[in-house]
PDB file of C-alpha atoms in Angstrom:
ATOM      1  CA  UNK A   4      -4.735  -3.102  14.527  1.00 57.00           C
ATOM      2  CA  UNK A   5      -3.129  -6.764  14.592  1.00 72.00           C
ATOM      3  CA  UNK A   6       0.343  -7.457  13.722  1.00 81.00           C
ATOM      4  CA  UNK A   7       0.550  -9.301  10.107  1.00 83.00           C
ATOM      5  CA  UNK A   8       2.447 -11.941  11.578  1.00 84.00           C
ATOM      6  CA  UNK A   9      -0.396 -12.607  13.725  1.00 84.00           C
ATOM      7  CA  UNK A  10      -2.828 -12.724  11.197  1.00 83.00           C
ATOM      8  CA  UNK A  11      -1.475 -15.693   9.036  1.00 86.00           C
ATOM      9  CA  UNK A  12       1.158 -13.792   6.847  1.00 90.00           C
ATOM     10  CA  UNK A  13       4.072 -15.276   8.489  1.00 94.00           C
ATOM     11  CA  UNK A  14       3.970 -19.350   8.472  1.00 94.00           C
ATOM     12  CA  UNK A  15       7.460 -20.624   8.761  1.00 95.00           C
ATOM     13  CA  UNK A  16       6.343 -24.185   8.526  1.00 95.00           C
ATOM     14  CA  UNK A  17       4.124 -23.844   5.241  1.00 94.00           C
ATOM     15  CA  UNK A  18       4.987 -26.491   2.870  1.00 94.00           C
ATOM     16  CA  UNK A  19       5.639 -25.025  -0.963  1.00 95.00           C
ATOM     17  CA  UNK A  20       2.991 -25.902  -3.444  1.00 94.00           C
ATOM     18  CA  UNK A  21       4.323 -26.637  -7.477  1.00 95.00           C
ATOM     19  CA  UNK A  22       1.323 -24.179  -8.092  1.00 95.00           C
ATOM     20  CA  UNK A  23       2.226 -21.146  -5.769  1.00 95.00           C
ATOM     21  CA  UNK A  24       3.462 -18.059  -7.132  1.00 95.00           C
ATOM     22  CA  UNK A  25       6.891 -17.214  -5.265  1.00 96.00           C
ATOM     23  CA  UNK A  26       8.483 -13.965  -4.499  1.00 95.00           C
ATOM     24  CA  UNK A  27      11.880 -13.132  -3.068  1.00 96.00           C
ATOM     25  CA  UNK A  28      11.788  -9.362  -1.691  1.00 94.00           C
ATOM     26  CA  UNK A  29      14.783  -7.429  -0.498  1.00 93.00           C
ATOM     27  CA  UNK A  30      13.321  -5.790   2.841  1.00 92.00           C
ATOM     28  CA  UNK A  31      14.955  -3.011   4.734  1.00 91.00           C
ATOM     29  CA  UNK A  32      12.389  -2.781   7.463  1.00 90.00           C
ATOM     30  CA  UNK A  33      12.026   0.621   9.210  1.00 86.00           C
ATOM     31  CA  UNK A  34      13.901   1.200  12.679  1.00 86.00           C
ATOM     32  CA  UNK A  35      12.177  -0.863  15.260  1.00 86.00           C
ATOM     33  CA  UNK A  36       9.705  -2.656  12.814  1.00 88.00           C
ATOM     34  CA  UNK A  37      11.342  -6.939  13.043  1.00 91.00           C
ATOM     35  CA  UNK A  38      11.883  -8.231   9.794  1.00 93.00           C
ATOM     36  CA  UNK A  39       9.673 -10.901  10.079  1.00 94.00           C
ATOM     37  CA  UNK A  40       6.811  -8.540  10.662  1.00 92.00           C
ATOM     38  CA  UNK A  41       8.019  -6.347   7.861  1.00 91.00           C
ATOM     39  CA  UNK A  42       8.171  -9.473   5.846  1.00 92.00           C
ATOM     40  CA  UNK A  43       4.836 -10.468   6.729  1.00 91.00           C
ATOM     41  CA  UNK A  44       3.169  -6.824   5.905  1.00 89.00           C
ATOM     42  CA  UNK A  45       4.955  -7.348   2.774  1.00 91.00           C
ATOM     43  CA  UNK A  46       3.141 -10.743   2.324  1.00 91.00           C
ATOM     44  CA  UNK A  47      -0.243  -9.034   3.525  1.00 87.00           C
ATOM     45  CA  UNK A  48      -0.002  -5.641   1.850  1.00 84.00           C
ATOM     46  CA  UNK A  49       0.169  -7.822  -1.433  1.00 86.00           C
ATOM     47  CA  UNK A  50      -2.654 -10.238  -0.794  1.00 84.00           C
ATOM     48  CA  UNK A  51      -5.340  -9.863   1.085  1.00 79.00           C
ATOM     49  CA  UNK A  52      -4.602  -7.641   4.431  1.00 74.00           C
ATOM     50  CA  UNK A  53      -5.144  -3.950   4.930  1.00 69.00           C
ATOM     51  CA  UNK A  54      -4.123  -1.710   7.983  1.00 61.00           C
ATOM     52  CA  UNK A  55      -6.855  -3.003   9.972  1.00 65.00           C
ATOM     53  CA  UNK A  56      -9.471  -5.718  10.720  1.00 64.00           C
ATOM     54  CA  UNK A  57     -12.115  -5.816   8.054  1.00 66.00           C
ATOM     55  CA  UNK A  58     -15.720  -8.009   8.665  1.00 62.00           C
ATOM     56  CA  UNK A  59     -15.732  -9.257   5.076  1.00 62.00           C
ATOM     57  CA  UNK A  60     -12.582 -11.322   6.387  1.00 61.00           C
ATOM     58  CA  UNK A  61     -15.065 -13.423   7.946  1.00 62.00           C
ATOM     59  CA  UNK A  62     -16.502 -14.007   4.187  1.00 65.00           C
ATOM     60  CA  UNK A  63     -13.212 -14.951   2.562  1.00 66.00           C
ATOM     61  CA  UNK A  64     -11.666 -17.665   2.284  1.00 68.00           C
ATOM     62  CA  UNK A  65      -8.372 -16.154   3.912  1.00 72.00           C
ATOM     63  CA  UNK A  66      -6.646 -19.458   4.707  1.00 74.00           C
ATOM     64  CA  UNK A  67      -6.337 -19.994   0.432  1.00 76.00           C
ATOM     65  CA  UNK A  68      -5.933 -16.334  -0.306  1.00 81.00           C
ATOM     66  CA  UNK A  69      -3.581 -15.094   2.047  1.00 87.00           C
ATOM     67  CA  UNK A  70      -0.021 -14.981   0.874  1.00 91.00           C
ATOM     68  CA  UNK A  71       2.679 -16.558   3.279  1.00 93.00           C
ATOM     69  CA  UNK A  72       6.256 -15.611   4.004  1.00 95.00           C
ATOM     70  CA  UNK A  73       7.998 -18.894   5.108  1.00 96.00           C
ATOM     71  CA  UNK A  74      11.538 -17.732   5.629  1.00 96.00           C
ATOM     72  CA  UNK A  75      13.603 -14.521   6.237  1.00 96.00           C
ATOM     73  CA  UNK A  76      17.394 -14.308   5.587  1.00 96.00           C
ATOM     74  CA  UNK A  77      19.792 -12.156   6.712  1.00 94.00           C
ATOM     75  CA  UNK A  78      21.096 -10.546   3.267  1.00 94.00           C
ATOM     76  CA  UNK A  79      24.895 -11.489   3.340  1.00 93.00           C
ATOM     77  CA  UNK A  80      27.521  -8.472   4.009  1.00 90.00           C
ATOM     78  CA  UNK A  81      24.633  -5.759   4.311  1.00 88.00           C
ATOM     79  CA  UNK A  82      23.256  -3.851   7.418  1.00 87.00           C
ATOM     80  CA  UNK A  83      19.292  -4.065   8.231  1.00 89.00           C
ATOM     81  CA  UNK A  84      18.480  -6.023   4.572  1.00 93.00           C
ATOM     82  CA  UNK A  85      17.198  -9.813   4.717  1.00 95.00           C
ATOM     83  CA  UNK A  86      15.579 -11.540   2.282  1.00 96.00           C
ATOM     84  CA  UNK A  87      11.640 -12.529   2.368  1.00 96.00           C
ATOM     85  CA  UNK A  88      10.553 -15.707   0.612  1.00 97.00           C
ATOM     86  CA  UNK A  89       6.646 -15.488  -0.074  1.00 96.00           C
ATOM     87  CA  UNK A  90       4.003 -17.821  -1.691  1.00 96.00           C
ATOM     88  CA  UNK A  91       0.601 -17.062  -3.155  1.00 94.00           C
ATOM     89  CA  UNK A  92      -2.015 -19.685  -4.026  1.00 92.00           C
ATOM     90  CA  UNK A  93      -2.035 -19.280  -8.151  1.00 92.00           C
ATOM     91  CA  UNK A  94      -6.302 -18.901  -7.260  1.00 89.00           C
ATOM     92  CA  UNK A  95      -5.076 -14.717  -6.154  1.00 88.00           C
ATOM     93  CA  UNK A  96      -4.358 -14.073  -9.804  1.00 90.00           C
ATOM     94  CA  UNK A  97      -6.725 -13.644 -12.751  1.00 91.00           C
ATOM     95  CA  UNK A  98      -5.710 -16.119 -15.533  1.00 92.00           C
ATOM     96  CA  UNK A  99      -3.415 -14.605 -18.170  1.00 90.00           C
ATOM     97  CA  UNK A 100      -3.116 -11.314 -17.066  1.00 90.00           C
ATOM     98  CA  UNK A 101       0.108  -9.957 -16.044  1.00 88.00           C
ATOM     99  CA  UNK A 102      -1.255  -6.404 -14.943  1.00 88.00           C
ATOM    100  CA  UNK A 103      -3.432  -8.013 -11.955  1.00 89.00           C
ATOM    101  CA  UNK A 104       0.052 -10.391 -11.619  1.00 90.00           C
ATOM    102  CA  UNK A 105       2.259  -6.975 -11.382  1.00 88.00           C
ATOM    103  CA  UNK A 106      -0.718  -4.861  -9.402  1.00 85.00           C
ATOM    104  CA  UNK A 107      -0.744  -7.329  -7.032  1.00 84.00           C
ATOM    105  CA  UNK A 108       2.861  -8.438  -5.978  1.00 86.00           C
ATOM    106  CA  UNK A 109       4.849  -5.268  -7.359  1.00 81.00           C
ATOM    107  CA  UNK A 110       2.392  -2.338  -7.789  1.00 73.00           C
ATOM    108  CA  UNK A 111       0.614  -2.589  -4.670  1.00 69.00           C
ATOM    109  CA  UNK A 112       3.057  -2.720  -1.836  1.00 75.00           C
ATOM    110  CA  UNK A 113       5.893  -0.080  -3.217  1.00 65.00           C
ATOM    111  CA  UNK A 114       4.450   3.122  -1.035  1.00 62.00           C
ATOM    112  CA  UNK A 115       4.734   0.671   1.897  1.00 68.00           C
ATOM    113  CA  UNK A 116       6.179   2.641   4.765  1.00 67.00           C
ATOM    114  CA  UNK A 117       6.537   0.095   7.036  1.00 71.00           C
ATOM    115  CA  UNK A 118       9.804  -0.689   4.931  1.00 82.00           C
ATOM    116  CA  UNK A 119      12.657   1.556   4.198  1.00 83.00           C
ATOM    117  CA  UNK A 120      12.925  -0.013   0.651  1.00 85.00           C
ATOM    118  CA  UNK A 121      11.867  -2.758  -0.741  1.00 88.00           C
ATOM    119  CA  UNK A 122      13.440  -4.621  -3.900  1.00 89.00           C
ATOM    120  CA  UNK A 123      11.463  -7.696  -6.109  1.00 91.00           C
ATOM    121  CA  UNK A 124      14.453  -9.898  -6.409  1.00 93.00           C
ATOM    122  CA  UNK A 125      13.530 -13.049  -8.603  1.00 93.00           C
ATOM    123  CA  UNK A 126       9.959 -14.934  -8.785  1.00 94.00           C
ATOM    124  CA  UNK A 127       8.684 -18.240  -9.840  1.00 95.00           C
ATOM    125  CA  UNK A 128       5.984 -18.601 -12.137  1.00 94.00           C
ATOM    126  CA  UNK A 129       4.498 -21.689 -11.905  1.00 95.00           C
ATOM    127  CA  UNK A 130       3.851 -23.670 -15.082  1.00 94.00           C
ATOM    128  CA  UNK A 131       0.026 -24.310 -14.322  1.00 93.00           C
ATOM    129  CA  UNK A 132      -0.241 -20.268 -14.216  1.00 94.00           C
ATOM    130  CA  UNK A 133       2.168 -19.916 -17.484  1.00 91.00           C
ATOM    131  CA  UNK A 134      -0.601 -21.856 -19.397  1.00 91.00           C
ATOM    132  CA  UNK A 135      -3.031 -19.251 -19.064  1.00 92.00           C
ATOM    133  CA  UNK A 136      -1.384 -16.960 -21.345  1.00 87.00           C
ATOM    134  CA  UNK A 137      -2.638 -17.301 -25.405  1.00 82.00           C
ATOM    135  CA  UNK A 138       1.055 -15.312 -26.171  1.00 72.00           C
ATOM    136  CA  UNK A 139       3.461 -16.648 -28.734  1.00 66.00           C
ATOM    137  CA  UNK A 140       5.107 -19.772 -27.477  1.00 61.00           C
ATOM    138  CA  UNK A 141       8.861 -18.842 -27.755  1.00 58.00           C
ATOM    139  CA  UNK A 142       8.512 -14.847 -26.425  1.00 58.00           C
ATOM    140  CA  UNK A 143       9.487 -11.653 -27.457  1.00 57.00           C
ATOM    141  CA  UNK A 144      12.581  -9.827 -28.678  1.00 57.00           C
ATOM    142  CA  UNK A 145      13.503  -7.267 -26.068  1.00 55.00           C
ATOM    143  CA  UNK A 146      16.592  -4.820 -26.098  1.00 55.00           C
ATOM    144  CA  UNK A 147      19.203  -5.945 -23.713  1.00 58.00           C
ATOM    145  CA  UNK A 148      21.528  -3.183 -23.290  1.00 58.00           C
ATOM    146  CA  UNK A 149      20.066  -0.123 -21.436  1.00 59.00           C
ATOM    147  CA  UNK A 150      21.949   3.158 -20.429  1.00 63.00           C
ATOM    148  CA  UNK A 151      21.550   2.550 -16.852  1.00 62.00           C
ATOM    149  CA  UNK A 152      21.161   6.310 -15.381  1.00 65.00           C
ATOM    150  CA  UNK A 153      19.265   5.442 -11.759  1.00 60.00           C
ATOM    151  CA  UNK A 154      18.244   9.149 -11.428  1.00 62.00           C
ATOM    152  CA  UNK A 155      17.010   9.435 -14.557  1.00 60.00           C
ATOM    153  CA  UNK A 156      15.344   6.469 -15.282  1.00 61.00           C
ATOM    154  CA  UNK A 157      16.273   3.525 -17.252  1.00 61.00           C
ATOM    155  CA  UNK A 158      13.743   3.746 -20.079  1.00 60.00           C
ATOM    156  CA  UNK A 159      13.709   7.720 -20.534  1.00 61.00           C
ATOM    157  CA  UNK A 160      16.085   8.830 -22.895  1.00 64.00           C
ATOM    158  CA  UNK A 161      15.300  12.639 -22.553  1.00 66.00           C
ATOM    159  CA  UNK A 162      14.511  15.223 -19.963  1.00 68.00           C
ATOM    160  CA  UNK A 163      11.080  15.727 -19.833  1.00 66.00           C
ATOM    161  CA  UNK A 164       9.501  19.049 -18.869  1.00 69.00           C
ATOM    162  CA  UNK A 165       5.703  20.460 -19.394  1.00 70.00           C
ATOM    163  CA  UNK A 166       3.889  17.250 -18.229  1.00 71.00           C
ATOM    164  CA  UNK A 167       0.640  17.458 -17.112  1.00 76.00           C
ATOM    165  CA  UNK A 168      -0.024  17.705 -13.382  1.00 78.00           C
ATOM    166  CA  UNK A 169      -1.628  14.842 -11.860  1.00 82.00           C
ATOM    167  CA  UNK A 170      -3.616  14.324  -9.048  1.00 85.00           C
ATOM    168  CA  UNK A 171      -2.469  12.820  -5.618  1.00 84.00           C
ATOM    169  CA  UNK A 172      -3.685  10.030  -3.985  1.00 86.00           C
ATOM    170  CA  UNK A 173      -3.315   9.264  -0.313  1.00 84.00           C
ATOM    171  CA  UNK A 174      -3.735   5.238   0.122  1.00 79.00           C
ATOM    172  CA  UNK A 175      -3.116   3.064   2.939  1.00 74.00           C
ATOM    173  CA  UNK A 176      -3.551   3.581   6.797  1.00 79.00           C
ATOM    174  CA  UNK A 177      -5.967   6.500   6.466  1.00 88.00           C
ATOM    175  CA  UNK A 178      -9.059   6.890   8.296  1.00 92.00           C
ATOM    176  CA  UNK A 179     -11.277   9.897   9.241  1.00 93.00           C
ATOM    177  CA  UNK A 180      -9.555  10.448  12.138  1.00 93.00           C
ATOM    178  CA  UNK A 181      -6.675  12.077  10.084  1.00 92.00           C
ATOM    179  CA  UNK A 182      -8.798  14.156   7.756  1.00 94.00           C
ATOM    180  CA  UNK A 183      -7.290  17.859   8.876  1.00 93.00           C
ATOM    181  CA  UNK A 184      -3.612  16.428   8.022  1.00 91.00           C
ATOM    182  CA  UNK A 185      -5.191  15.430   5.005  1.00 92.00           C
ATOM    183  CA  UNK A 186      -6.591  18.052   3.758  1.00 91.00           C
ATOM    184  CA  UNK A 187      -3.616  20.312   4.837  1.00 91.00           C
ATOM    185  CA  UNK A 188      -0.862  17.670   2.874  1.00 88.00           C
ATOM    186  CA  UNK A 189      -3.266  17.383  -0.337  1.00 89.00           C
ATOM    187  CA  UNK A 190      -5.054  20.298  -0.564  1.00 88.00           C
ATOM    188  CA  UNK A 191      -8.995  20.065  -2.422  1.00 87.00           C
ATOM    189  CA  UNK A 192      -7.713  18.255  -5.713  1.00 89.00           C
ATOM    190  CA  UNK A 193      -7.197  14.574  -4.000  1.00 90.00           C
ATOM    191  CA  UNK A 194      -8.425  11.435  -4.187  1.00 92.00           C
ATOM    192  CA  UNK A 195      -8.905  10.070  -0.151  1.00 93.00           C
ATOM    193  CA  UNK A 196      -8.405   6.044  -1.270  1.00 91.00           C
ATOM    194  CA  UNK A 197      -9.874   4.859   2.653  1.00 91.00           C
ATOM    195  CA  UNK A 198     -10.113   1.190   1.831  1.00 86.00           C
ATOM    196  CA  UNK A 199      -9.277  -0.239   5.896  1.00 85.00           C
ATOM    197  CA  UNK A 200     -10.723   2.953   7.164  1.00 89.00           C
ATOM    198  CA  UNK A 201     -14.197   2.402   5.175  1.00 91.00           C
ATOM    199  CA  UNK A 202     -14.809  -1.380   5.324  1.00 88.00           C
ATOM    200  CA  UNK A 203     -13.211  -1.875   8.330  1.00 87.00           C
ATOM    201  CA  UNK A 204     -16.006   0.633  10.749  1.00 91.00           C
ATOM    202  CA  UNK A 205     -17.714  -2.424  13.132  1.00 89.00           C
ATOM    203  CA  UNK A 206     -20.987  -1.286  11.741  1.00 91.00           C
ATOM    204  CA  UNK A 207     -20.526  -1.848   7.804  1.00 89.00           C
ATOM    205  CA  UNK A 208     -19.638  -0.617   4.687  1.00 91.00           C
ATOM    206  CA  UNK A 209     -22.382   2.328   5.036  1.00 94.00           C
ATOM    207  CA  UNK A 210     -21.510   3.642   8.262  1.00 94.00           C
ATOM    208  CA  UNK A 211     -17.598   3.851   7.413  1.00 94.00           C
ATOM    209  CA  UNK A 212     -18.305   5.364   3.731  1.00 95.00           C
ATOM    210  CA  UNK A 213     -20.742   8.214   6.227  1.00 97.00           C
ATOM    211  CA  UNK A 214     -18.144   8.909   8.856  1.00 96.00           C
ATOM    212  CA  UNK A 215     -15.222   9.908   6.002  1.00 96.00           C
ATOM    213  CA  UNK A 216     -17.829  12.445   3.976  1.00 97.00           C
ATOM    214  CA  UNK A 217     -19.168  14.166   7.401  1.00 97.00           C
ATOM    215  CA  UNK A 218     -15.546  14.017   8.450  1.00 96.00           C
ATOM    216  CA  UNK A 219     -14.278  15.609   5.371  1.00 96.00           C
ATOM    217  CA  UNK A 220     -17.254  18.124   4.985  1.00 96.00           C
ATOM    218  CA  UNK A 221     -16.956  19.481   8.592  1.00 96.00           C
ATOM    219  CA  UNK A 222     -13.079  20.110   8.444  1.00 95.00           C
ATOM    220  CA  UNK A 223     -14.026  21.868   4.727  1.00 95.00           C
ATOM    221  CA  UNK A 224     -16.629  23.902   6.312  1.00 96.00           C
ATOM    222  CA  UNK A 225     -14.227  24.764   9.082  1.00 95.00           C
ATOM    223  CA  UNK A 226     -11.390  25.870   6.960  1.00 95.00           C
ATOM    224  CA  UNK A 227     -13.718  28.063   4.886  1.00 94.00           C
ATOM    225  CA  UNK A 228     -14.493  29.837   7.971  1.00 94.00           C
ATOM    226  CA  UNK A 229     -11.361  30.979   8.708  1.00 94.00           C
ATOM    227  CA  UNK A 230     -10.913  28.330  11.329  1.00 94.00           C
ATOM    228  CA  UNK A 231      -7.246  27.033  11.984  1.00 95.00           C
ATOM    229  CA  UNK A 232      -8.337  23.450  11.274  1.00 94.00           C
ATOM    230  CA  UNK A 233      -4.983  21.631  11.436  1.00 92.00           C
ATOM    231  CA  UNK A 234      -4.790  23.179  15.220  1.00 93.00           C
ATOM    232  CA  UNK A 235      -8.374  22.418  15.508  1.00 95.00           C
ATOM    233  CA  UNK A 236      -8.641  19.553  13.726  1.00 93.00           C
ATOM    234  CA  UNK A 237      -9.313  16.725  16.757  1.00 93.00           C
ATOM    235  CA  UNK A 238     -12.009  19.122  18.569  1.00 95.00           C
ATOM    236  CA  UNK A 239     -13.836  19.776  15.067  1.00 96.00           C
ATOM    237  CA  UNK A 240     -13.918  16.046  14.248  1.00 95.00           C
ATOM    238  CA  UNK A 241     -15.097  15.279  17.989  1.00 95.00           C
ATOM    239  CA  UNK A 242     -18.104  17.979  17.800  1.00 96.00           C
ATOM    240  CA  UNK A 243     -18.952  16.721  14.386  1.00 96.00           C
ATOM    241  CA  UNK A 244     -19.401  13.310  15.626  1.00 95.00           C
ATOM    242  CA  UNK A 245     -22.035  14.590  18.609  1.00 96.00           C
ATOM    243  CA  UNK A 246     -24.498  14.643  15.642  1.00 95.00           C
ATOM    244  CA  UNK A 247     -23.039  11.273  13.871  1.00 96.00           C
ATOM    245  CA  UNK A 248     -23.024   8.039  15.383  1.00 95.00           C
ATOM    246  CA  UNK A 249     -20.683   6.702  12.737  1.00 95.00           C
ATOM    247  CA  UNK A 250     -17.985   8.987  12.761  1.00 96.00           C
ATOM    248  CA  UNK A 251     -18.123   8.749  16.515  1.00 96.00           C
ATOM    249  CA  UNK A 252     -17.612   4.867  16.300  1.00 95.00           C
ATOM    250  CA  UNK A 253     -14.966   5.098  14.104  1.00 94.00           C
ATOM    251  CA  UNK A 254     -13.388   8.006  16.195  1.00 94.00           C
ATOM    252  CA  UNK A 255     -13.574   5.961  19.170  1.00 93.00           C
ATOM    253  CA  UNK A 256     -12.252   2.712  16.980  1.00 90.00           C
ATOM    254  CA  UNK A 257      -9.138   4.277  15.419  1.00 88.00           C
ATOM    255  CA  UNK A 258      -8.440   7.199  17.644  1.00 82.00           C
ATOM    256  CA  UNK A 259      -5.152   8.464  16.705  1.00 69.00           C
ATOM    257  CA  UNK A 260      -3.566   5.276  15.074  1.00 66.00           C
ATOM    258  CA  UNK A 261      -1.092   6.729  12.755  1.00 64.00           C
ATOM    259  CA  UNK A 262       1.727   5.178  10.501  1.00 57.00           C
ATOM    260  CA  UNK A 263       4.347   8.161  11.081  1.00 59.00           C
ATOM    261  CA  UNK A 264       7.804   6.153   9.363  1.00 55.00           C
ATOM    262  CA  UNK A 265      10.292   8.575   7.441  1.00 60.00           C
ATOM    263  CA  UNK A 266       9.379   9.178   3.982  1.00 59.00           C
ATOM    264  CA  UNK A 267      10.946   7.165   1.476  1.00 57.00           C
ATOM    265  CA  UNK A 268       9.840   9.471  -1.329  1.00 57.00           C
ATOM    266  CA  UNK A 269      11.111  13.210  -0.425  1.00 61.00           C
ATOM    267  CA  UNK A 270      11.140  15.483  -3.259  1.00 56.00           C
ATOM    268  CA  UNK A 271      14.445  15.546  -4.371  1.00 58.00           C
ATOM    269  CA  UNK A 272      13.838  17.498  -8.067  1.00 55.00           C
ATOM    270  CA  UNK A 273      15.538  20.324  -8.942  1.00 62.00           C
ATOM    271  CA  UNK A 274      12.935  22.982 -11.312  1.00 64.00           C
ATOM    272  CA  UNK A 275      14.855  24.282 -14.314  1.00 63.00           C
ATOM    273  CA  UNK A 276      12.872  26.588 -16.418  1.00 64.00           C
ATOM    274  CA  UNK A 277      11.096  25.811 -19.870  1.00 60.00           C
ATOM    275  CA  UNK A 278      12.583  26.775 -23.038  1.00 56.00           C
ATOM    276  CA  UNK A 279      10.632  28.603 -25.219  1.00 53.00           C
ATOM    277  CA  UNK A 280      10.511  26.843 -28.375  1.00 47.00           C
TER     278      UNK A 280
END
């Protein structure tokens, strides 16, 4: 695992292009994480970077792709907040599509841990990137004056109750390593997202996508016998991996890297019951 910084997301002397996309983030890094590294996660998180080093870097273009933050501001009269200026080449967006705009820059980077919050404070859109939308010329109408109820949610009018239960998704920083604290957070109904922790195993793309399902089947197989597999968990993954070369690479890669920040998202609902209607 390399710092962002180190990896080209933090450039303090980069020169702003009339074409880049830029993005000013309130960051409230995590204790002990610097705000320029926080910044520069930030800047990876969004472009190009994952949680560790991936061989189809060597394939990319990562110079062009790789969004920089140039500058990080103390935010005046606050404690731990500072504001991080970022630039992406216009050539990391699709042309005239703000959903892989949005997925990008704002979607993507939100579950970050590495920050305590993080706030999308203005952008520029450059003109050359404007010009690939076919949308009426002059915009739309929008309603301007919102009930602004933070708990609630700006754009829900009602309480909602009898949704349908979705599934969970555990994304970034996850490798095989961690599969018994997955499985005991999540439960069966997940998706495992292990983007880093699949590409990233030093002998390809194969070998990584191997070492999570043996992982994951041998800490299933263990639980259905009764085994206490969170306990057990390191030792079953270790004798797994006497029979798998790949999960033993990747054991011996990753060991027990882990991402443990407080949670930003606690559960903080309160269940009222459904009315019978």
């Amino acid at each position: 695992v390399i710092p962002y910084a180190k990896m080209g997301y933090w450039d303090p002397n980069y020169v702003v292009k009339d074409t880049d996309v830029l993005a000013l983030f309130r960051v409230s890094p995590q204790p002990g994480v610097d705000p320029v590294e926080a910044s520069a996660a930030v800047a990876g998180e969004s472009s190009t970077a994952t949680w560790t080093v991936v061989w189809t870097d060597l394939l990319t273009a990562c110079d062009l792709y790789r969004a920089k933050a140039y500058k990080v501001d103390a935010v005046p009269n606050a404690t731990d907040q500072y504001f991080a200026f970022i630039a992406y080449d216009i050539d990391l967006f699709e042309e005239g599509s703000i959903a892989n705009l949005t997925a990008s820059i704002i979607g993507n980077v939100f579950g970050f841990k590495a920050v305590k919050a993080l706030r999308l404070e203005d952008m520029r859109i450059p003109v050359a990137y404007l010009k690939t939308f076919q949308g009426p010329a002059t915009g739309l109408v929008v309603e301007r004056h919102l009930e602004i109820n933070l708990p609630q949610g700006i754009f829900f009018e009602q309480d909602w109750a009898s949704l349908r239960k979705v599934t969970p998704v555990a994304s970034g920083g996850i490798h095989c390593g961690q599969m018994h604290q997955l499985l005991d957070y999540l439960g069966n109904d997940v998706v495992l997202q292990f983007g880093g922790g699949t590409i990233g195993h030093p002998d390809g793309i194969q070998a990584g996508a191997t070492a999570n399902r043996v992982a994951l089947e041998a800490m299933v197989l263990a639980r259905n016998e009764g085994r206490d597999y969170v306990a057990e968990g390191p030792q079953i993954l270790r004798d797994a991996a006497k029979t798998c070369g790949p999960l033993q690479t990747a054991l011996d890669l990753w060991k027990d890297i882990t991402f443990n920040y407080t949670s930003t998202d606690t559960a903080d609902f309160v269940e009222t019951p459904t009315a019978n209607v």
